Short mmCIF file of C-alpha atoms in Angstrom, two decimals:
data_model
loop_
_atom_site.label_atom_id
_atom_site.label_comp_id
_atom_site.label_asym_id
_atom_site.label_seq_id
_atom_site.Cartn_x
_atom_site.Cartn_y
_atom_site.Cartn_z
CA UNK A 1051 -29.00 2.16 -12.59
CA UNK A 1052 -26.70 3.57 -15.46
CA UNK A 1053 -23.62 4.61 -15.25
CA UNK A 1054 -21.73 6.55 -18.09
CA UNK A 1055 -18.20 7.50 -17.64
CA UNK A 1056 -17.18 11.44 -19.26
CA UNK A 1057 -14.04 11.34 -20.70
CA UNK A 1058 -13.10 15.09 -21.40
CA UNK A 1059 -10.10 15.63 -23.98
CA UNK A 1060 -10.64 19.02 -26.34
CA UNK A 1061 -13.75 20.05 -24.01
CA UNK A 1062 -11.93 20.88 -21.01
CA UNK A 1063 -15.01 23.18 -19.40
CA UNK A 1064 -18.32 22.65 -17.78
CA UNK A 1065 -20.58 25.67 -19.93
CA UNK A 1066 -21.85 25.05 -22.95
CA UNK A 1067 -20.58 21.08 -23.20
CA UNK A 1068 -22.72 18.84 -25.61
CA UNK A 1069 -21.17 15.62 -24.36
CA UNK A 1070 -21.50 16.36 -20.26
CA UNK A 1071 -24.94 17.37 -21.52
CA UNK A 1072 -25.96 14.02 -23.24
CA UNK A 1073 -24.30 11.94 -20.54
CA UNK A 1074 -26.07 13.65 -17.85
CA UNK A 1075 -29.42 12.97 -20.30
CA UNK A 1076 -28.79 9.19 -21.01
CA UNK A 1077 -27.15 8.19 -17.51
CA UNK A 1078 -28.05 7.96 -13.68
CA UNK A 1079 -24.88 8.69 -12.49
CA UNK A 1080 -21.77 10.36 -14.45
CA UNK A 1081 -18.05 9.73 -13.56
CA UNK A 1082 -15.89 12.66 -15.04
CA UNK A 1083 -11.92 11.54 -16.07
CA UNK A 1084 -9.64 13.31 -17.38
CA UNK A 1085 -6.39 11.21 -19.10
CA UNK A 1086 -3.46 11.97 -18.90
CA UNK A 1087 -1.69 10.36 -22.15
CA UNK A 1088 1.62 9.78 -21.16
CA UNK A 1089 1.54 7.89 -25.22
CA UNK A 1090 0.87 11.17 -26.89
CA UNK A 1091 1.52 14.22 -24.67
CA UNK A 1092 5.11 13.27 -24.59
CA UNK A 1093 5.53 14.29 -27.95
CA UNK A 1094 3.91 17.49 -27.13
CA UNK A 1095 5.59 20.80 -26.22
CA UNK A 1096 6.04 22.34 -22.73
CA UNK A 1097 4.23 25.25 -23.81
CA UNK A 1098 1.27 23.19 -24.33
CA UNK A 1099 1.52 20.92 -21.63
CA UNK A 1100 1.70 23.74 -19.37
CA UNK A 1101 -1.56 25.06 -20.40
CA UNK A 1102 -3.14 21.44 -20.54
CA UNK A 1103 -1.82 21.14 -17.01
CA UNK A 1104 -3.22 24.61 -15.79
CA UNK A 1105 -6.75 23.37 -17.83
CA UNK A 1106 -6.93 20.13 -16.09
CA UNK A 1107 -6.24 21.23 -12.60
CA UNK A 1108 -8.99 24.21 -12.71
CA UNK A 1109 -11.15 22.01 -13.97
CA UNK A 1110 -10.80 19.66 -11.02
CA UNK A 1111 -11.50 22.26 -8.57
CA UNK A 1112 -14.24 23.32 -10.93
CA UNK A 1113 -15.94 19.66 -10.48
CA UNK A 1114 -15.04 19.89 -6.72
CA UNK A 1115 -17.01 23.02 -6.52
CA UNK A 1116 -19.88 21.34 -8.35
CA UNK A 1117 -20.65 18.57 -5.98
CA UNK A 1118 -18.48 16.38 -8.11
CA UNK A 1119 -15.35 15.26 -8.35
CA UNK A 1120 -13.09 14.49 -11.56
CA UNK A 1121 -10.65 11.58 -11.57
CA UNK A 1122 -7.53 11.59 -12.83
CA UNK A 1123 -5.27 8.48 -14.84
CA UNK A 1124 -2.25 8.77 -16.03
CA UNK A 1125 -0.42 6.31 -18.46
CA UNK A 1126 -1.88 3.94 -21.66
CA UNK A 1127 -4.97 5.18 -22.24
CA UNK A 1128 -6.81 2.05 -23.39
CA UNK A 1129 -5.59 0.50 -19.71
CA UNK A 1130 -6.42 2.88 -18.08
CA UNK A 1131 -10.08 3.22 -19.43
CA UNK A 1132 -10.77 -0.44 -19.07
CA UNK A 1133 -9.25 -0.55 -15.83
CA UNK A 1134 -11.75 2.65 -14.58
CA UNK A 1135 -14.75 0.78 -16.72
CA UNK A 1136 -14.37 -2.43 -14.82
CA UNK A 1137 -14.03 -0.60 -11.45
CA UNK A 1138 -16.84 1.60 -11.89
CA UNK A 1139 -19.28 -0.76 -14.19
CA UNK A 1140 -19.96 2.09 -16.61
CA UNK A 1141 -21.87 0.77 -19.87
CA UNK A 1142 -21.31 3.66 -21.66
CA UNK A 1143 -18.33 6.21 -22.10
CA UNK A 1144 -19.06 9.73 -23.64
CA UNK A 1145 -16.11 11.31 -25.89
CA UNK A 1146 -15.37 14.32 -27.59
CA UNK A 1147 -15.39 13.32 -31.42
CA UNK A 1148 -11.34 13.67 -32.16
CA UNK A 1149 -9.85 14.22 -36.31
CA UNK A 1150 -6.02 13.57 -35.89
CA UNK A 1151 -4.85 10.49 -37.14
CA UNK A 1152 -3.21 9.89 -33.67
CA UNK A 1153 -6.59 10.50 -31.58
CA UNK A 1154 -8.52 8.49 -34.66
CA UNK A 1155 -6.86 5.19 -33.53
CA UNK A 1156 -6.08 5.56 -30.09
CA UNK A 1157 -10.20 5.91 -29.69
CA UNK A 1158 -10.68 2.91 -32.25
CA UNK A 1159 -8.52 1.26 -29.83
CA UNK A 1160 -10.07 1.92 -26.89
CA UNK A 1161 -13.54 1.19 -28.45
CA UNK A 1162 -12.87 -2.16 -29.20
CA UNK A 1163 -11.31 -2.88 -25.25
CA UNK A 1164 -14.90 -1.56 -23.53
CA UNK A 1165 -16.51 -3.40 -25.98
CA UNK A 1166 -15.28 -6.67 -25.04
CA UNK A 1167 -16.27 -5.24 -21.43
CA UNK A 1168 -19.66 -5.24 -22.75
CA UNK A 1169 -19.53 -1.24 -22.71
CA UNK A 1170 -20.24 1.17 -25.81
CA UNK A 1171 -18.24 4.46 -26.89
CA UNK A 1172 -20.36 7.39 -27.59
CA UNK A 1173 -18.88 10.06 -30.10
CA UNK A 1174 -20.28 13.76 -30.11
CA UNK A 1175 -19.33 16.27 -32.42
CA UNK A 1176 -18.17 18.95 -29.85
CA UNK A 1177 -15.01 20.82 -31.54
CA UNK A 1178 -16.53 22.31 -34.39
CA UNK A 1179 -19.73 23.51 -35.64
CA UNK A 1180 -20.13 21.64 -38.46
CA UNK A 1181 -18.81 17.61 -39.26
CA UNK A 1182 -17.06 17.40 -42.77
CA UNK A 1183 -20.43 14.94 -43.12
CA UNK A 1184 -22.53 18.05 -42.83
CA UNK A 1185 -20.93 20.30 -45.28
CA UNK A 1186 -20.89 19.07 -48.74
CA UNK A 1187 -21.50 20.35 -52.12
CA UNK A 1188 -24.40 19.59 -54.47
CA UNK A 1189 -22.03 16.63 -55.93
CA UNK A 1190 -21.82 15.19 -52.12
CA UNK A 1191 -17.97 15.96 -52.17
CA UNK A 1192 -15.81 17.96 -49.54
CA UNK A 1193 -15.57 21.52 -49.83
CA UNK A 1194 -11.73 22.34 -50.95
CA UNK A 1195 -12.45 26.08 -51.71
CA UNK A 1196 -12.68 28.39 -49.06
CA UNK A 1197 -15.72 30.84 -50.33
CA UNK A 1198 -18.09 28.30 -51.27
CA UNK A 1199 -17.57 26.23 -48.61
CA UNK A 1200 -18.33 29.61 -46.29
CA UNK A 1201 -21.22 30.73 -47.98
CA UNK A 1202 -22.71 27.41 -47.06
CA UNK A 1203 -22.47 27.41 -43.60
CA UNK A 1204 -22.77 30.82 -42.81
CA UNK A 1205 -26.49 31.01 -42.83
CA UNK A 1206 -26.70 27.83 -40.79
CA UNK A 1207 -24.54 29.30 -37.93
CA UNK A 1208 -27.39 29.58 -35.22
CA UNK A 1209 -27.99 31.31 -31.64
CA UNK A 1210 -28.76 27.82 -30.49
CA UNK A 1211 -27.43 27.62 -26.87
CA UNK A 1212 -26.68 24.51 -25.28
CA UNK A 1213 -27.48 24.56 -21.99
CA UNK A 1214 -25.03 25.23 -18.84
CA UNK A 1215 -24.18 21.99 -16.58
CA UNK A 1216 -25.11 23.04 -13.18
CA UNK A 1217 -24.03 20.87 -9.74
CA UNK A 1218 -27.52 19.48 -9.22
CA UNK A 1219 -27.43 17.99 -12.79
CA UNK A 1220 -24.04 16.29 -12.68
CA UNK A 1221 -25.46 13.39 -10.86
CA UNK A 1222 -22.09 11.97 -9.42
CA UNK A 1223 -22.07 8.47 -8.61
CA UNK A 1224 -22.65 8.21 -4.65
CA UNK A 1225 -19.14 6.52 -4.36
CA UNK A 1226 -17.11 8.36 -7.00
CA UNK A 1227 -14.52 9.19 -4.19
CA UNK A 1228 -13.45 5.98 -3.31
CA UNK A 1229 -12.53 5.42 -6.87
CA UNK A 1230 -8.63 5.67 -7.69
CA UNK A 1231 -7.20 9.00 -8.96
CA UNK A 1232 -4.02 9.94 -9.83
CA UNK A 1233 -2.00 13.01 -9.49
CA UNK A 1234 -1.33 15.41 -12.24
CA UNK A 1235 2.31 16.43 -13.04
CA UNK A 1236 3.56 19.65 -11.67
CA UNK A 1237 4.38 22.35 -14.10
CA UNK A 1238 8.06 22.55 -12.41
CA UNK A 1239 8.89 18.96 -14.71
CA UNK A 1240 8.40 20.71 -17.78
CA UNK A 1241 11.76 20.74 -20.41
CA UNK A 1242 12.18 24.23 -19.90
CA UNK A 1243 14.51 23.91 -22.81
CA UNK A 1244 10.86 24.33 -24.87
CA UNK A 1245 9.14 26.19 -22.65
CA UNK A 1246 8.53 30.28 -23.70
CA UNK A 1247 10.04 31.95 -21.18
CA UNK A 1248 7.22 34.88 -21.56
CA UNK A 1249 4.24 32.64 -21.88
CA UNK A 1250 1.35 34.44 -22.89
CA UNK A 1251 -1.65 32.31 -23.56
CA UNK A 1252 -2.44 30.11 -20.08
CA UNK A 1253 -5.09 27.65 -19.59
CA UNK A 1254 -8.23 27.43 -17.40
CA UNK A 1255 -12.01 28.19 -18.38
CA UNK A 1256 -11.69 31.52 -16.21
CA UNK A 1257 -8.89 32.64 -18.90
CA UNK A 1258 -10.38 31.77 -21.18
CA UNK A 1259 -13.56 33.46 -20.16
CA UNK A 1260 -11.61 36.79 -19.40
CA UNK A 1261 -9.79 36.95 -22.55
CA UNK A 1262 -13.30 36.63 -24.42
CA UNK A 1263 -14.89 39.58 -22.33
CA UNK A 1264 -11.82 41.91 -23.57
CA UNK A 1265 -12.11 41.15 -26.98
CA UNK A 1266 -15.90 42.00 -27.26
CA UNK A 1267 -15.71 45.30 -25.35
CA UNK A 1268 -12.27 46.32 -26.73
CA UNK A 1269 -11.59 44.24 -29.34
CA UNK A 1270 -14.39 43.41 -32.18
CA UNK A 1271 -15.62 46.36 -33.00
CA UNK A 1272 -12.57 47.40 -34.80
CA UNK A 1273 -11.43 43.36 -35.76
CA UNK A 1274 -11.16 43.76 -39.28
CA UNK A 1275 -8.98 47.04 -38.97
CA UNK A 1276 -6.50 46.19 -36.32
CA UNK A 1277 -6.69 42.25 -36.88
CA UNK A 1278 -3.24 42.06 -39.26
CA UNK A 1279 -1.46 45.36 -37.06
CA UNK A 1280 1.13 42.85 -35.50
CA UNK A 1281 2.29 45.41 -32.51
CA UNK A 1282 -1.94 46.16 -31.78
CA UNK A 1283 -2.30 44.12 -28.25
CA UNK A 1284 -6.37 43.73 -29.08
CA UNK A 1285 -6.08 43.45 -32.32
CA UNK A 1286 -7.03 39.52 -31.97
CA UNK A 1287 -8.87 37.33 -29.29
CA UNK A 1288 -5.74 35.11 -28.89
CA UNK A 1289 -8.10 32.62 -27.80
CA UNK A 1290 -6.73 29.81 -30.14
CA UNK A 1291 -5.41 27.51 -27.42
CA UNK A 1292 -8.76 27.87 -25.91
CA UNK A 1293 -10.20 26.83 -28.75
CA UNK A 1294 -8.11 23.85 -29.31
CA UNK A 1295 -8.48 22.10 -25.85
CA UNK A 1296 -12.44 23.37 -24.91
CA UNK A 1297 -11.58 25.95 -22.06
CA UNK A 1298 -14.31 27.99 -24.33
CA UNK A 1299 -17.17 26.38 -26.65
CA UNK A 1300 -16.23 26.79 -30.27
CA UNK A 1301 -20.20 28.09 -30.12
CA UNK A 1302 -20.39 30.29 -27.34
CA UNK A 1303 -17.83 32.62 -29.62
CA UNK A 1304 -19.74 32.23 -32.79
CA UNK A 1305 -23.42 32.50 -31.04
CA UNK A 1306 -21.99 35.93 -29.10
CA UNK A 1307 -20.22 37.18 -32.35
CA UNK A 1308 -23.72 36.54 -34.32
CA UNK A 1309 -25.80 38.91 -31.85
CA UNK A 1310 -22.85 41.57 -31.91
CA UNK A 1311 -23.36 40.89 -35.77
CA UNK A 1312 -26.86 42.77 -35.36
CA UNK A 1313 -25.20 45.83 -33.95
CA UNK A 1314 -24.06 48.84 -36.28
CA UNK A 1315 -21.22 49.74 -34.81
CA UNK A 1316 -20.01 46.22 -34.07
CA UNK A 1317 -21.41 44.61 -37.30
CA UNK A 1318 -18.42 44.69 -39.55
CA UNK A 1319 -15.85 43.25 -36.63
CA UNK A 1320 -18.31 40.79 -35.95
CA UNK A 1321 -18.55 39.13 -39.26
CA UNK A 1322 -14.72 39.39 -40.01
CA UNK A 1323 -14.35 37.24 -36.84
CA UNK A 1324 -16.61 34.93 -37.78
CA UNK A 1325 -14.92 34.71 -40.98
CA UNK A 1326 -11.97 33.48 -39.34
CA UNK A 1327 -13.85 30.75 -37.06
CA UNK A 1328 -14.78 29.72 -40.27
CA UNK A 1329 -11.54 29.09 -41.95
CA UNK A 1330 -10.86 27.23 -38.43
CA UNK A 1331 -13.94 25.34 -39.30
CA UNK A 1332 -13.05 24.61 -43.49
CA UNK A 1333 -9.44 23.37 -42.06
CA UNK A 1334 -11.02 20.56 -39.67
CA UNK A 1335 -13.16 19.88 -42.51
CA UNK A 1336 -10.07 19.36 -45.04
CA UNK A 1337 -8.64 17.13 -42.33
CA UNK A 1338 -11.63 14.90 -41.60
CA UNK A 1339 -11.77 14.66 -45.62
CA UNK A 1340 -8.53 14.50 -46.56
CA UNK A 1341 -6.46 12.99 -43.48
CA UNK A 1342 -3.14 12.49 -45.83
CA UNK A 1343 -2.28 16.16 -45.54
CA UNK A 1344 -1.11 15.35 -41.94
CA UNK A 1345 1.51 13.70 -44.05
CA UNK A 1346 1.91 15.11 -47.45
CA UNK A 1347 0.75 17.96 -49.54
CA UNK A 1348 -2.94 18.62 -50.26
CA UNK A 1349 -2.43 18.61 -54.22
CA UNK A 1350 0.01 15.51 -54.31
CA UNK A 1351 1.66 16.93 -57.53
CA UNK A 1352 3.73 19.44 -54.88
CA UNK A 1353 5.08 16.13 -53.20
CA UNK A 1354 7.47 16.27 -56.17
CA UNK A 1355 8.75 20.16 -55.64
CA UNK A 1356 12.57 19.86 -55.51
CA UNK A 1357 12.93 22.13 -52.58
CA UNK A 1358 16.54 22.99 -51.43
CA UNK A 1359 17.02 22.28 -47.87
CA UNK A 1360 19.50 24.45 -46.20
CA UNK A 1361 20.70 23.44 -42.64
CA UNK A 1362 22.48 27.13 -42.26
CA UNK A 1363 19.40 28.87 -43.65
CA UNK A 1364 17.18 26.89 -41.85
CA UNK A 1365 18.85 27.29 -38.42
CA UNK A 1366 18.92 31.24 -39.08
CA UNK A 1367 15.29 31.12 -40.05
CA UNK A 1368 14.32 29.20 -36.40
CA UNK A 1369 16.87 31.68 -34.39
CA UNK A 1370 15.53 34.77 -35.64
CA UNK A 1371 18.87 36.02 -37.13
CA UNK A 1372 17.92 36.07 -40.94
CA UNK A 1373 18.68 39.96 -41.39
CA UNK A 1374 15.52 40.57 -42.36
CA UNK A 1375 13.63 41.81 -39.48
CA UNK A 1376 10.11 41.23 -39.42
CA UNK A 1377 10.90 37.51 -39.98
CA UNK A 1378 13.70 37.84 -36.93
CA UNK A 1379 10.93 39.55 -34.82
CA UNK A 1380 8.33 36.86 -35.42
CA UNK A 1381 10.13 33.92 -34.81
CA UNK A 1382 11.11 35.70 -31.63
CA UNK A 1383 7.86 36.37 -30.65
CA UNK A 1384 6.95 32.54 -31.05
CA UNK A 1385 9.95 31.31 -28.92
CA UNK A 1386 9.65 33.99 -26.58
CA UNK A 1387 6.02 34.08 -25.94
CA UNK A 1388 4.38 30.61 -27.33
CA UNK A 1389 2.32 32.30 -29.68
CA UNK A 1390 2.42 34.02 -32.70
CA UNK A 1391 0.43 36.81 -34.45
CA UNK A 1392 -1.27 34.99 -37.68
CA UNK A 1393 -0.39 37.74 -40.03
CA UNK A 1394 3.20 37.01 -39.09
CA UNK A 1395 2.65 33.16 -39.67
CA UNK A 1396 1.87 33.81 -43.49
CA UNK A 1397 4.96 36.17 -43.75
CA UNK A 1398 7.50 33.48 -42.18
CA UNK A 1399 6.01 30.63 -43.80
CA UNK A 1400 6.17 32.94 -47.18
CA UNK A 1401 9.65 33.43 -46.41
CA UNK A 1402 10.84 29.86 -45.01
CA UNK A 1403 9.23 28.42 -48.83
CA UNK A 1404 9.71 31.18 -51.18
CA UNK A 1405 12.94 32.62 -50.65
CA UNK A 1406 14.77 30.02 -48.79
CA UNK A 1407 12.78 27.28 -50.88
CA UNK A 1408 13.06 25.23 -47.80
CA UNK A 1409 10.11 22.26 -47.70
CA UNK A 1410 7.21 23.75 -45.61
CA UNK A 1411 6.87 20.70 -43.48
CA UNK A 1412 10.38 21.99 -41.40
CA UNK A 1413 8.67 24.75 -41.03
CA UNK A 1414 5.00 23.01 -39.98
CA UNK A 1415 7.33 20.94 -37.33
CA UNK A 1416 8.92 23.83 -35.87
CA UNK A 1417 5.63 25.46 -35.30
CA UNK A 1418 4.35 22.35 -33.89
CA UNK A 1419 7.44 22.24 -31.67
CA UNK A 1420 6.57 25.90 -29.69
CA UNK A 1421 3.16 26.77 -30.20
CA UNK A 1422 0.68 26.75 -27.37
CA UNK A 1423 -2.09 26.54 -30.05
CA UNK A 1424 -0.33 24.03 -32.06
CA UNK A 1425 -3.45 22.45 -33.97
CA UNK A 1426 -2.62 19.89 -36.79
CA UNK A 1427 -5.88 21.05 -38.87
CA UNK A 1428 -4.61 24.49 -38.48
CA UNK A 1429 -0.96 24.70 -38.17
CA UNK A 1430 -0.83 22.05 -41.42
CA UNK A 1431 -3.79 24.24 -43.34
CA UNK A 1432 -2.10 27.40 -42.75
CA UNK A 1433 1.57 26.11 -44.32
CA UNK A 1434 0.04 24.21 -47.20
CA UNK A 1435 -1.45 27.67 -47.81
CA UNK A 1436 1.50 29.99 -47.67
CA UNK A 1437 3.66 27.00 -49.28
CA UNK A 1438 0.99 27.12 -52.35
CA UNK A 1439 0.67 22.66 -52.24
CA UNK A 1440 -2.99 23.25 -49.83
CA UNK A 1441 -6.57 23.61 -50.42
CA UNK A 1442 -7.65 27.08 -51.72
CA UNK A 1443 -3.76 27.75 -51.35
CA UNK A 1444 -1.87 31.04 -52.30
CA UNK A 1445 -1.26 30.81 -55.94
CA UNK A 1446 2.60 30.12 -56.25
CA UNK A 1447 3.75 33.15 -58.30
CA UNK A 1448 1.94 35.63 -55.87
CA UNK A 1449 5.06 35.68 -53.12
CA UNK A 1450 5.10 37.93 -50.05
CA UNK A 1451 7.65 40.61 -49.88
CA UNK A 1452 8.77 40.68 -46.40
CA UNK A 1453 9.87 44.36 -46.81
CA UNK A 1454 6.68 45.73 -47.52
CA UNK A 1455 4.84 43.29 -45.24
CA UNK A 1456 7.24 44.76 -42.76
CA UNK A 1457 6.12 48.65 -43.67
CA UNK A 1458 2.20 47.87 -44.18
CA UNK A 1459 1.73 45.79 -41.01
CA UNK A 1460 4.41 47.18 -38.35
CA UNK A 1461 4.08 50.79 -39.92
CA UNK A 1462 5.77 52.39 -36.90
CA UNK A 1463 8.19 49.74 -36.28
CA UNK A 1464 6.82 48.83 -32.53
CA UNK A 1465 6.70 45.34 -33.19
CA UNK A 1466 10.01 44.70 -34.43
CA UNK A 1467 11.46 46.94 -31.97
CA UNK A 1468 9.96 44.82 -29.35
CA UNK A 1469 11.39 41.30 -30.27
CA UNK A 1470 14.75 42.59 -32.07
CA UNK A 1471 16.33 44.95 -29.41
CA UNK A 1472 19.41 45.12 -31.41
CA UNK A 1473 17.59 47.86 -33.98
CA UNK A 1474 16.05 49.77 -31.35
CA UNK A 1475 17.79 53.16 -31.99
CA UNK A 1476 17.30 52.89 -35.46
CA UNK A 1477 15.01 55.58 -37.08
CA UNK A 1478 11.31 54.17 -39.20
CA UNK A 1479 13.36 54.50 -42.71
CA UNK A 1480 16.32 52.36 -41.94
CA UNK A 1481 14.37 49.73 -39.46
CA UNK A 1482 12.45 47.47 -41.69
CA UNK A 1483 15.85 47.12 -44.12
CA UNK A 1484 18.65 47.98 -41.95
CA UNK A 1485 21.26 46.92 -44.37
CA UNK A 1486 20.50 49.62 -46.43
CA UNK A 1487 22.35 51.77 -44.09
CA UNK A 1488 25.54 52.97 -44.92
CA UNK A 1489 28.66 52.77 -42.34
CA UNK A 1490 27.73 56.53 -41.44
CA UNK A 1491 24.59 55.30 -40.61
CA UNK A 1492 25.18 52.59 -38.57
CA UNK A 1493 27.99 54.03 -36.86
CA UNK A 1494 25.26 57.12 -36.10
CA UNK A 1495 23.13 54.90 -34.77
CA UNK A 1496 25.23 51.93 -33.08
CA UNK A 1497 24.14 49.14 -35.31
CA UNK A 1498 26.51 47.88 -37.18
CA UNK A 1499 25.17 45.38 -40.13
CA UNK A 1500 27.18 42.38 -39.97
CA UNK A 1501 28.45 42.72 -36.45
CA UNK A 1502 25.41 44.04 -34.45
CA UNK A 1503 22.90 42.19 -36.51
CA UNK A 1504 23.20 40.35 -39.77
CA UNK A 1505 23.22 40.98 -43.36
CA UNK A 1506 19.70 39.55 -45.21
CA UNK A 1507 21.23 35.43 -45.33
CA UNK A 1508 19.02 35.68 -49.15
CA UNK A 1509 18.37 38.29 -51.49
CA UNK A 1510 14.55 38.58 -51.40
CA UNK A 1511 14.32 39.69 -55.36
CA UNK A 1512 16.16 36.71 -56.76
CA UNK A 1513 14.83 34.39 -54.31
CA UNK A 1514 11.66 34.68 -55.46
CA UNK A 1515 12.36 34.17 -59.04
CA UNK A 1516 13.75 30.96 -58.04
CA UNK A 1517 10.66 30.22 -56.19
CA UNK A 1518 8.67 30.56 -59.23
CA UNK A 1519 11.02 28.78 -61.36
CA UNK A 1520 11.18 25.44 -58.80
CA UNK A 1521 7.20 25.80 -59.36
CA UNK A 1522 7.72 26.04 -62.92
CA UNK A 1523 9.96 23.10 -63.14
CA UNK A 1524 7.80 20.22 -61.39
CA UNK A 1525 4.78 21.67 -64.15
CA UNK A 1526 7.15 20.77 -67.01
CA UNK A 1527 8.18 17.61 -65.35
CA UNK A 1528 4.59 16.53 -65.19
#
């Protein structure tokens, strides 16, 4: 009789699960463990260990409910798994194939300890829809440009279903209970000192679930309209931690947005959504291919950009307090809520490289260091982009002014407003450049520049020049 243990990592769910699927196909009896990494997720922030934590203990009641059970180890992953192999004689463990360099060798690792157990590792593309070994171009090279790489794998985006785990298919083993499990920690031993104190994305398959059914009846239909309006509160899924840790299948969202695809009214939301699981796709795929950019910048040229750190500017830009709202309001957002609306990722990355010419990596970290969603393949793709050293990256001289940003995607002001109290009672022509004001002004409306809030730390006109001239510079160096 076979027995495979199911390690779950980024598939954190029992619907729609392609390696609970094969196990339950290849194995008499499955044993279900969830890890946690006490190696890795102490480098991780509280936001996201808060909504691992909620993900992990659903999902044990979720097993529970099912006729199962899931164990739980917490510690060196490696010991741990050979420890749970030995006790349980497993021959096989099934895993969620992994692309950061950390998750790379901790599984190369703990492939060659089973192995000497005399059990085998089992890797199944779960995360994505397509494997950078899937997607290639007619050379057989990795896709570095956006369009081509999407017109490739949009017509091979199917309605393909993989089927839903139910309790009489989990075939437990009969004594999985008297097999060692550990507790989880409680949320109330999270650092609160990084922990949004208005959390907005939580974790669990149900949330996940219910946040999904929202977006396609309120949502979709209007996706490519409302999708860069930062104050619209449906103008995206916000399902990007979700997506991250497998509360929801990666193609349960493109298989439903496909069908709505087929409806008129729905059609053109549809495909701009799917346009964006796609760039989440093309930035895994830049990872698997090019696994350096974890480190350094996708063109290696840009490793040479003499950028001009700035420990005052820098500070200002993480606070929210560079005088320039829409900037102050977004990094508010992210340390008030965990999350931040993607439009406003491109304008504070814009501003963070190209007017305080500070080295996009302090800004990648700081991301890293509050966002529930914090995804290496995205997080890193989405700076090297705005930074202009990625893949398919914004051309250098083509800078965002945070002014008009300001006017064309917070047009009456709500979302500022919201995270930057201080400007409330200022009217729509003074609130997206406040320091335009003059003393009658301010005193008129109680906000006094300087005092109240602060004067723009960078003039955004000559800043930008200097952007284009650091650019400029490294092109005659080389």
């Amino acid at each position: 009789m076979s027995t495979s243990i199911v390690w779950l990592r980024r598939n954190l769910r029992l619907d729609d699960n392609r390696v609970l699927v094969r196990a339950v196909q290849e194995s008499d009896h499955v044993i279900p463990v969830y890890f946690w990494d006490t190696d890795h997720l102490s480098n991780q922030c509280a936001n996201r260990l808060g909504f691992i934590l909620e993900s992990a203990k659903e999902l044990t009641t979720t097993f529970d409910s099912a006729g199962s059970r899931l164990l739980i180890r917490c510690g060196n992953v490696a010991a741990e798994l050979v420890k749970l192999v030995k006790e349980t004689g497993a021959t096989t463990v099934h895993i969620d194939r992994n692309y950061e360099a950390y998750e790379i060798k901790r599984d190369q690792d703990c492939k060659k300890a089973i192995a000497e157990l005399g059990a085998t590792l089992i890797e199944i593309k779960e995360n994505v829809l397509f494997d950078s070994g899937e997607v290639k171009t007619k050379e057989g090279k990795p896709y570095t440009v956006f369009t081509p790489f999407k017109k490739s794998v949009w017509e091979r985006i199917t309605t393909e279903s993989v089927e839903t785990i139910t309790p009489k298919d989990l075939k437990p083993a009969k004594n999985i209970s008297s097999f060692e499990s550990h507790s989880l920690p409680d949320l109330a031993v999270l650092d609160r000192s990084t922990l949004s104190p208005e959390r907005i994305q939580f974790g669990g398959s149900n949330e996940a679930e219910t946040r999904w059914v929202i977006f396609k009846e309120t949502g979709i239909k209007n996706y490519k309209a409302h999708r860069d309006i930062l104050a619209m509160s449906v103008g995206t899924s916000k399902l990007s931690p979700h997506l991250k840790y497998g509360t929801i299948s990666i193609r349960k969202l493109a298989r439903e947005a496909l069908a709505l695809s087929q409806d008129t009214d729905s059609a053109e939301g549809a495909n701009t959504y799917i346009n964006e699981l796609l760039w989440r796709e093309f930035y895994y795929n830049i990872l698997m291919s090019f696994p350096q950019v974890e480190h350094s910048a996708f063109q290696k040229k840009y490793d040479g950009i003499r950028w001009q750190h700035n420990d005052i500017y820098l500070e200002a830009w993480k606070a929210g307090k560079t005088g320039v709202p829409i900037i102050d309001a977004a990094m508010r957002e992210l340390h008030e809520t965990g999350w931040m609306h993607n439009r406003a990722r491109m304008i504070v990355a814009s501003f963070l490289t190209k007017d305080l010419l500070i080295n996009w990596q302090e800004g990648e970290l700081h991301f890293m260091s509050w966002l529930t969603d914090g995804d290496i393949a995205q997080n890193n793709g989405g700076w090297q982009w705005s930074a202009s050293t990625g893949t398919d990256a914004q051309p250098y001289y083509r800078i965002f002014n945070p002014y008009l940003q300001s006017k064309r995607f917070d047009p009456d002001g709500e979302y500022i407003k919201r995270y930057v109290p201080e400007l409330k009672n200022l009217p729509i022509k003074f609130l997206h450049e406040p320091h335009l004001m003059t003393p009658l002004d301010q005193a008129s409306y109680g906000c006094r520049i300087g005092e109240d809030y602060p004067f723009p730390i960078v003039d955004h006109y000559v800043q930008r020049e200097k952007a284009k001239a650091m650019f400029e510079a490294l092109k005659e160096r080389l």
